[in-house]
Tab-separated table of C-alpha atoms and ligand atoms in Angstrom:
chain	number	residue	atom	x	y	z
A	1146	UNK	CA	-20.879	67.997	-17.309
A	1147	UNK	CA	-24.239	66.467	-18.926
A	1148	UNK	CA	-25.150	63.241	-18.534
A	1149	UNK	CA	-27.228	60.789	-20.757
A	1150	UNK	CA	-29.071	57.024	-20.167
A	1151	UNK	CA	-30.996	55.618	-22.672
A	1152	UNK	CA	-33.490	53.060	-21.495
A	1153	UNK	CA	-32.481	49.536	-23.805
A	1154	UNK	CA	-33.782	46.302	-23.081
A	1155	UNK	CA	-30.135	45.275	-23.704
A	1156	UNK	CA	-28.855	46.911	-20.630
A	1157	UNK	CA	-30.589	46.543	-17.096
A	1158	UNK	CA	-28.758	49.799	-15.701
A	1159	UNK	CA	-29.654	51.577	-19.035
A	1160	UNK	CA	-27.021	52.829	-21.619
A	1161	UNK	CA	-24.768	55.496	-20.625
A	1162	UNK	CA	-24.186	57.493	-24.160
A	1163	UNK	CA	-21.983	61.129	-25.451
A	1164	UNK	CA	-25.004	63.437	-24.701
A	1165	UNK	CA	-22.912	66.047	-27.261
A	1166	UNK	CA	-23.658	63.482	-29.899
A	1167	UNK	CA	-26.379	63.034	-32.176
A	1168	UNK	CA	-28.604	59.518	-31.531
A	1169	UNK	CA	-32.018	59.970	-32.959
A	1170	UNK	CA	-33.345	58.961	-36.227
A	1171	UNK	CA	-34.930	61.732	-37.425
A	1172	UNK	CA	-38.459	59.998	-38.814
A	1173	UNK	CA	-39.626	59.906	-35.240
A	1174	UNK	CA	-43.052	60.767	-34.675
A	1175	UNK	CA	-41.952	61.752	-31.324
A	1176	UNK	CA	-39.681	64.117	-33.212
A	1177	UNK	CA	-41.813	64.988	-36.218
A	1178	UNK	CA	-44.896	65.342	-34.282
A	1179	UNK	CA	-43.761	66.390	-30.676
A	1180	UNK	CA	-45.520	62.985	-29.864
A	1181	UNK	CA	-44.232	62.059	-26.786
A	1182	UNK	CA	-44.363	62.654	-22.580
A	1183	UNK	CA	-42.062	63.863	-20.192
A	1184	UNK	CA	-40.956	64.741	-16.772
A	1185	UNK	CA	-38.183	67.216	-15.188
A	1186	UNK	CA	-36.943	66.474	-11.417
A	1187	UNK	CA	-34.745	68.465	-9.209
A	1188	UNK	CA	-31.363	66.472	-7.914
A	1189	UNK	CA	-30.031	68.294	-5.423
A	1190	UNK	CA	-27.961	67.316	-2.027
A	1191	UNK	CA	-28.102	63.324	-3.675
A	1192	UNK	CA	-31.652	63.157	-4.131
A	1193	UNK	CA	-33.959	63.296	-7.013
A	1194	UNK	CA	-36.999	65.065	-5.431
A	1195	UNK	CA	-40.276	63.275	-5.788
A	1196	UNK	CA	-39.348	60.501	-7.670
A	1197	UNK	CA	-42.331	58.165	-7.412
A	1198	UNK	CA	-44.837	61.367	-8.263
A	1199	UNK	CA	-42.798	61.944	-11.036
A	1200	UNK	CA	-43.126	58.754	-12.398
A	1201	UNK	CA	-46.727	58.318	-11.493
A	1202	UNK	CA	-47.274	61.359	-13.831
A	1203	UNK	CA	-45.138	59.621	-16.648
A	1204	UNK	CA	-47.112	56.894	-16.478
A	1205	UNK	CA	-50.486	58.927	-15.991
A	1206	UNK	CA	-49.265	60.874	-19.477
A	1207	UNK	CA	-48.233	58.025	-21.486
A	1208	UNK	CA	-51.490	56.032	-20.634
A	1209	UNK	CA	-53.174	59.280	-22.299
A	1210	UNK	CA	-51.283	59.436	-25.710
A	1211	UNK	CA	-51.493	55.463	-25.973
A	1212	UNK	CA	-48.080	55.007	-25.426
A	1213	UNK	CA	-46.186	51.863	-24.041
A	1214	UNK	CA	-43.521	53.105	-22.013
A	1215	UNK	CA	-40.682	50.775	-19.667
A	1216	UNK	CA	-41.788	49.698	-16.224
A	1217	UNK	CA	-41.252	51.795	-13.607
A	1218	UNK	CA	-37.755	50.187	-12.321
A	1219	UNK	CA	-36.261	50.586	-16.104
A	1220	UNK	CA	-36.666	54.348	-15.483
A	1221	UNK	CA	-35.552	54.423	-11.490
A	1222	UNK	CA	-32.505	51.984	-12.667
A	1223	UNK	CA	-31.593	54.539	-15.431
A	1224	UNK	CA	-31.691	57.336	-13.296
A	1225	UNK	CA	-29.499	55.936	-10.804
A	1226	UNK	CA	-26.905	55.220	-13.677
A	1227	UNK	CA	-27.445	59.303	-14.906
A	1228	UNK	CA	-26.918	61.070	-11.713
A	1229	UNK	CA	-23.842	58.647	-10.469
A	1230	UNK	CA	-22.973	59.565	-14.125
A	1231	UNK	CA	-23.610	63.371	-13.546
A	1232	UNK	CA	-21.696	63.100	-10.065
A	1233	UNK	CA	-18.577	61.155	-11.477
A	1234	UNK	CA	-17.752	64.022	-14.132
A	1235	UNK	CA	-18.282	67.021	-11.412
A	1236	UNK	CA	-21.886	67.474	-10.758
A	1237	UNK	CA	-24.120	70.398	-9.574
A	1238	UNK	CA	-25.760	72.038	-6.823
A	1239	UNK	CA	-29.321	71.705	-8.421
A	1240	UNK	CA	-29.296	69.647	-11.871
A	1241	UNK	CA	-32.334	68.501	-13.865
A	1242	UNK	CA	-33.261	64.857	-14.631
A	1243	UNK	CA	-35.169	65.115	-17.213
A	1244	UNK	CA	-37.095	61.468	-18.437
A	1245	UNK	CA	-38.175	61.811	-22.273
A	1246	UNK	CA	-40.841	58.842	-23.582
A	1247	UNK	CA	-41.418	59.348	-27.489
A	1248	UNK	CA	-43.235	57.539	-29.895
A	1249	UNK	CA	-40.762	55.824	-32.401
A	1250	UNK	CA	-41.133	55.938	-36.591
A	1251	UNK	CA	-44.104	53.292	-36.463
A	1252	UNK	CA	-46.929	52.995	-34.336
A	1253	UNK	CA	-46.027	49.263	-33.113
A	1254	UNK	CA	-42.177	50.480	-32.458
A	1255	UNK	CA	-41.681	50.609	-28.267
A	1256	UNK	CA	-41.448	53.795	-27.467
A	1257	UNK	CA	-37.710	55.881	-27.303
A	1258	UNK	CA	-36.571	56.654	-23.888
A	1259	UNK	CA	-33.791	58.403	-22.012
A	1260	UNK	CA	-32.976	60.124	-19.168
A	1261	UNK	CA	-30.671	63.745	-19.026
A	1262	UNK	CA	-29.090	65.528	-16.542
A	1263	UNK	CA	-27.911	68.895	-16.923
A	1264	UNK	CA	-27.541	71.722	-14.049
A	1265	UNK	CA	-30.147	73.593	-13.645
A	1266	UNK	CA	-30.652	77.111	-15.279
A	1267	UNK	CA	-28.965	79.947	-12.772
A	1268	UNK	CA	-32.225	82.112	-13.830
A	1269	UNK	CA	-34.619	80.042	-11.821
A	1270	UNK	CA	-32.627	80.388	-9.245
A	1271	UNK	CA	-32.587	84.536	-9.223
A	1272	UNK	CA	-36.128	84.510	-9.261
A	1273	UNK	CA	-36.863	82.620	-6.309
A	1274	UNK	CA	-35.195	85.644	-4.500
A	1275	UNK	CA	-36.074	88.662	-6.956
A	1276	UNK	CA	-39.937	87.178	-8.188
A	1277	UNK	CA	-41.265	87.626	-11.386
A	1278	UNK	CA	-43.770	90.364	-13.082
A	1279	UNK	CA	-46.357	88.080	-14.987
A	1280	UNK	CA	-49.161	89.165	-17.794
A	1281	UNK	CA	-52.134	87.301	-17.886
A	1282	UNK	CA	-52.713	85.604	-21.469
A	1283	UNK	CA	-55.420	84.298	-22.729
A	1284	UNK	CA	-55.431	80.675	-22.989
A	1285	UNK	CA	-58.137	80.563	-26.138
A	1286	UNK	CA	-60.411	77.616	-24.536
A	1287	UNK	CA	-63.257	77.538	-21.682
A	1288	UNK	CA	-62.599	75.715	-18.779
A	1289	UNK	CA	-64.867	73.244	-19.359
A	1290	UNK	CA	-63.147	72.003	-22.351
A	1291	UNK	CA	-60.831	69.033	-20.637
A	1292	UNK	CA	-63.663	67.195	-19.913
A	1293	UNK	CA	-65.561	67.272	-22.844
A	1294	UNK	CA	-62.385	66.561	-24.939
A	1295	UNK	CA	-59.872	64.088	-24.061
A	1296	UNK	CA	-57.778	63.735	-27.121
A	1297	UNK	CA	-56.701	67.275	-26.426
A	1298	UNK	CA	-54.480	65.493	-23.563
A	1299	UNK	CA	-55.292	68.442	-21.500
A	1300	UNK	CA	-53.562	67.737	-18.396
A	1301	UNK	CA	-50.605	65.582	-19.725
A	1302	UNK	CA	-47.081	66.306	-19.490
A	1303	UNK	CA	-46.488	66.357	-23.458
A	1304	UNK	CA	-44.009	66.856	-25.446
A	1305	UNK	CA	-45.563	69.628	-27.476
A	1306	UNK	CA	-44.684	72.993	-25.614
A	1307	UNK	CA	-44.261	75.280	-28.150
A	1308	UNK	CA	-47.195	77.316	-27.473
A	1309	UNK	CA	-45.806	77.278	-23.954
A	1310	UNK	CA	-42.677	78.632	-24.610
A	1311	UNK	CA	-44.079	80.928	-27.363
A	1312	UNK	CA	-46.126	82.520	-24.543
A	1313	UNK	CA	-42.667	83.464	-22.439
A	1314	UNK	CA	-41.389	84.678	-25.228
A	1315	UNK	CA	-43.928	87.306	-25.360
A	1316	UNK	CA	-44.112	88.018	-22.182
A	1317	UNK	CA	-40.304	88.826	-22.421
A	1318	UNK	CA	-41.386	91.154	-25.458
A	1319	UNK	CA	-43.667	92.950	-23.281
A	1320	UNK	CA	-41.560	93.328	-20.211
A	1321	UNK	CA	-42.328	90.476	-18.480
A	1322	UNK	CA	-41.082	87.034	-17.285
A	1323	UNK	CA	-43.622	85.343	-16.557
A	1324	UNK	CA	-47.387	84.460	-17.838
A	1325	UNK	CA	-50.420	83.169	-16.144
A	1326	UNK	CA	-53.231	81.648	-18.514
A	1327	UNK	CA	-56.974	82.566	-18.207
A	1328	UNK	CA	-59.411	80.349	-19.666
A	1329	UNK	CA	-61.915	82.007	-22.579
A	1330	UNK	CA	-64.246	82.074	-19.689
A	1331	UNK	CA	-61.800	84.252	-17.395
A	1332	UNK	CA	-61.255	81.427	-15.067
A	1333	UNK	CA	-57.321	81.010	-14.028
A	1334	UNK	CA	-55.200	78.023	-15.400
A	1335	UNK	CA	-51.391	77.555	-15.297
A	1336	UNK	CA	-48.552	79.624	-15.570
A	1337	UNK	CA	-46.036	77.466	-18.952
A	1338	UNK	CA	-44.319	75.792	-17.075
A	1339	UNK	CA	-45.362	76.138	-13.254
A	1340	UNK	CA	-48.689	75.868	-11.078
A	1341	UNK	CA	-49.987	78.970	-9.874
A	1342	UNK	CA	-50.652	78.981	-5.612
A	1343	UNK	CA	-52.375	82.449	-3.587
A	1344	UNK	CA	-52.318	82.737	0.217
A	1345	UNK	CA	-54.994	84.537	1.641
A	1346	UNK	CA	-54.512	85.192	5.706
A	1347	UNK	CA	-57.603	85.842	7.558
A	1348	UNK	CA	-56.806	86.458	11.423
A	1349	UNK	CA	-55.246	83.205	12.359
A	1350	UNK	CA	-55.825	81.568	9.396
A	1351	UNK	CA	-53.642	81.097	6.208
A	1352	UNK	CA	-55.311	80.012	3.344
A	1353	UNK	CA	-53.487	78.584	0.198
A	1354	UNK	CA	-55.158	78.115	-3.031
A	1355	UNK	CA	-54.522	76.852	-6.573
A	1356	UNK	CA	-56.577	76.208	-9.961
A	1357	UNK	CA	-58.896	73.012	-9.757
A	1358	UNK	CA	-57.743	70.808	-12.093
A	1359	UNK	CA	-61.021	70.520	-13.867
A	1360	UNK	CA	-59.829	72.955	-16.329
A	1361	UNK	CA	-57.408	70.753	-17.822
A	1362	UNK	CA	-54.167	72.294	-16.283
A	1363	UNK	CA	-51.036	70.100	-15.554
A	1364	UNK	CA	-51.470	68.406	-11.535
A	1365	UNK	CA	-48.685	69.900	-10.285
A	1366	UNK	CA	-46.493	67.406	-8.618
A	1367	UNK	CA	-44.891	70.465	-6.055
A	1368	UNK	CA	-48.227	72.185	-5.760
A	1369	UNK	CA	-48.980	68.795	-4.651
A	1370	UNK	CA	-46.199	68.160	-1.984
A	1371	UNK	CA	-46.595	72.018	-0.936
A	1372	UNK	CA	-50.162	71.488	-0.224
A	1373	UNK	CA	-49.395	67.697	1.971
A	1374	UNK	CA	-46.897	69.899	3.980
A	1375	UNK	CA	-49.135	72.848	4.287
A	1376	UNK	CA	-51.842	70.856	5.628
A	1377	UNK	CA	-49.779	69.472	8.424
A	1378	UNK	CA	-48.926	72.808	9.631
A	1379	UNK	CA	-52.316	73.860	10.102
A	1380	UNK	CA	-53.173	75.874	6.652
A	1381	UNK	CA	-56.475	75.086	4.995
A	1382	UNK	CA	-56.267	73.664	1.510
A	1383	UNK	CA	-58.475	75.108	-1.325
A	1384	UNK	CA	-59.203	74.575	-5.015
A	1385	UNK	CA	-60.287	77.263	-7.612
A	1386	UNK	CA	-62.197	77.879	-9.914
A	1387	UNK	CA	-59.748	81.484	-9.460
A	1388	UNK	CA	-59.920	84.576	-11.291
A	1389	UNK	CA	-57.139	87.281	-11.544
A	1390	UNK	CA	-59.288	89.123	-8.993
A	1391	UNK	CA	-58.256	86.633	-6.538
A	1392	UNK	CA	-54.674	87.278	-7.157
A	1393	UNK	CA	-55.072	91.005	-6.663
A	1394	UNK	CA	-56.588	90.388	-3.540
A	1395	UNK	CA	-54.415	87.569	-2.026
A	1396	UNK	CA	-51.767	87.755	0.556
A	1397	UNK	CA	-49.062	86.208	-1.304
A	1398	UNK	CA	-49.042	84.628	-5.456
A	1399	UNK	CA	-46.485	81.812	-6.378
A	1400	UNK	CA	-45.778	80.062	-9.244
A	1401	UNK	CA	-44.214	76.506	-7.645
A	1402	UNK	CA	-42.539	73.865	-10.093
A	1403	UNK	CA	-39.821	71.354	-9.569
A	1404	UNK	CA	-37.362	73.207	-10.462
A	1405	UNK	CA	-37.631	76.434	-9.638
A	1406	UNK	CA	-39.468	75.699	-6.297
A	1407	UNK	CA	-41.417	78.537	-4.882
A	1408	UNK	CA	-41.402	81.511	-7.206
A	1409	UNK	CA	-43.365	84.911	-6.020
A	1410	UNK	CA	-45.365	87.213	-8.018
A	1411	UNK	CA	-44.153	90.599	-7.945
A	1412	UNK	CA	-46.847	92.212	-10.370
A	1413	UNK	CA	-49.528	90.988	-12.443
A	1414	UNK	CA	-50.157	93.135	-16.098
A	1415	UNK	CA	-48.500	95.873	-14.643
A	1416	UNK	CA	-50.039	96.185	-11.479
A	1417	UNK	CA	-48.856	94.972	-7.350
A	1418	UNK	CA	-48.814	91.859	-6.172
A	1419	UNK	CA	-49.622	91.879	-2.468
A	1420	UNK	CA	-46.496	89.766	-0.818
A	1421	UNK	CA	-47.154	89.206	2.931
A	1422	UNK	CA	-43.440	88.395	4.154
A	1423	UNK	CA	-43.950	85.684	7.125
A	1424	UNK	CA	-46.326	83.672	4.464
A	1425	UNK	CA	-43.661	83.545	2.232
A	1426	UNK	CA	-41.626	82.267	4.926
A	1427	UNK	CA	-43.057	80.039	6.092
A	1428	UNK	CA	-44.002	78.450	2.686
A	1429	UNK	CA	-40.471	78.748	1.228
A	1430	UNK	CA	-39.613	76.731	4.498
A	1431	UNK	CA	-42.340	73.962	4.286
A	1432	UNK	CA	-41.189	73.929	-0.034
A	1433	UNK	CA	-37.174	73.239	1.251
A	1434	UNK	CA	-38.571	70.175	3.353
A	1435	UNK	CA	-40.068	68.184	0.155
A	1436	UNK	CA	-37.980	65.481	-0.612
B	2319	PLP	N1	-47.833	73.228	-15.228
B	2319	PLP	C1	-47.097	73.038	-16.332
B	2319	PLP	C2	-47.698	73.346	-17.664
B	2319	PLP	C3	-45.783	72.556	-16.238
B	2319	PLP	O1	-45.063	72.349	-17.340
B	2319	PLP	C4	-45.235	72.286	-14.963
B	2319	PLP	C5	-43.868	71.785	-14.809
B	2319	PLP	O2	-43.060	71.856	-15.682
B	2319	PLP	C6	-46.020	72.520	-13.838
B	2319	PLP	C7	-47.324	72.967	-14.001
B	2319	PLP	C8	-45.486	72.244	-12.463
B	2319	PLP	O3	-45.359	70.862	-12.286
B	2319	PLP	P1	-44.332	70.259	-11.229
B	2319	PLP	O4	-44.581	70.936	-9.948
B	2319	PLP	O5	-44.697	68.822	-11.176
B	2319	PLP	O6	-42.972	70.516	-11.750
């Protein structure tokens, strides 16, 4: 079953409550106005994976929207009390901690905060071994934008995904699973929810890639393990600026999140996604070692 933990001053080990119940007042701005941060974690085999980047990135989002969030032990204490939680009513293979921050009804309220876990969607899973077809959608802003505007919280973990998941949804429509977003300016971005990673191999070589964060794309807390492990094992480490004729001519196309892990790209608006077999072994290997 589910577990929840709210984060309460009242309780060091954080508040164990009926996550079938219904807890929030609904004049929330977090609620009304999607103004809040968050972060998803894969537990699996007793570990939450990359806890303290996790957390870093909380903290890293927060800071953006102005919002006071618990110290960093509040959150790892509540954790511990949702997954022993989790575990004590019959667990999961792969479950989701998910940490929510939002802001409460007034400005000067501290901020409302819980932690979930729920097992993780069985879909994920099938597409690490089947991959996903993925259209490239337009993303509607140049990828120079982050840096000229910062209260667009471009590259926080926000509560306000709806465009993201609108995107799927369309991609669904148009027989697809998957979406990677191009800047106005054609330059590549971020799949909704995942980081987008090409290999390119070049005699001995193997290359891996992703999208500079410059554009204002999410830093990927797995791209960033993938690419630590990747660099011990010999690979050479590049950032964009990518464009989709990059992933036509690449050697292998991921998109990596915590969850999911390493996801490959079959096709890409319609058309074959090169998938060189012993790359995507031996990155699916060094993505299993992350802890
Ligand atoms: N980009 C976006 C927009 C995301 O929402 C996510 C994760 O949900 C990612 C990238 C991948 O981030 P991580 O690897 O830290 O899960």
């Amino acid at each position: 079953m589910s577990s929840l933990v709210f984060l309460d001053p009242a309780y060091p080990a954080g508040r164990v409550a009926d996550i079938a119940a219904a807890h929030l007042p609904v004049t929330l701005q977090g609620v009304n106005r999607g103004d809040g941060v968050f972060e998803s974690m894969l537990y699996t085999q007793q570990t939450v994976r990359k806890i303290d980047a996790h957390l870093a990135r909380l903290a890293v989002s927060a800071q953006a929207c102005d919002l006071v969030i618990p110290e960093e032990i509040s959150w790892r204490s509540a954790i511990d009390t949702a997954v022993a939680d989790f575990d004590a009513t019959g667990g999961a293979e792969e479950a989701v901690v998910k940490l929510v921050a939002m802001r409460g009804e007034h400005d000067e309220d501290p901020a409302v905060c819980w932690v979930t876990v729920t097992p993780a969607p069985s879909l994920g899973r099938q597409q690490r071994d089947s991959g996903v077809d993925v259209l490239l959608l337009d993303r509607g802003y140049d990828s120079k934008l982050a840096e000229r505007a910062p209260w667009l919280l471009m590259g926080a973990k926000t509560l306000s995904y709806a465009v993201n998941m609108a995107a799927l949804r369309y991609a669904r429509k148009h027989g697809a699973q998957e979406v990677i977003f191009t800047s106005a300016d054609g330059v590549l971005l971020e799949a909704p929810t995942a980081t987008v990673l090409l290999a390119q191999r070049d005699g001995d070589t193997k290359r891996l890639l992703t999208p500079m964060l410059e554009t204002g794309i999410l830093p990927g807390t797995t791209q960033g393990a993938i690419f630590d492990a990747a660099k011990q094992a010999g690979w050479e480490l590049g950032y964009g600026p990518l464009r989709p004729e990059d992933l036509y001519q690449a050697d292998g196309v991921w998109l990596v999140s915590s969850i999911r892990l390493l996801t490959p790209v079959r096709t890409l608006d319609a058309k074959p996604i090169r998938m060189d077999a012993e790359l995507h072994a031996q990155l699916s290997a060094l993505t299993d070692s992350i802890r």
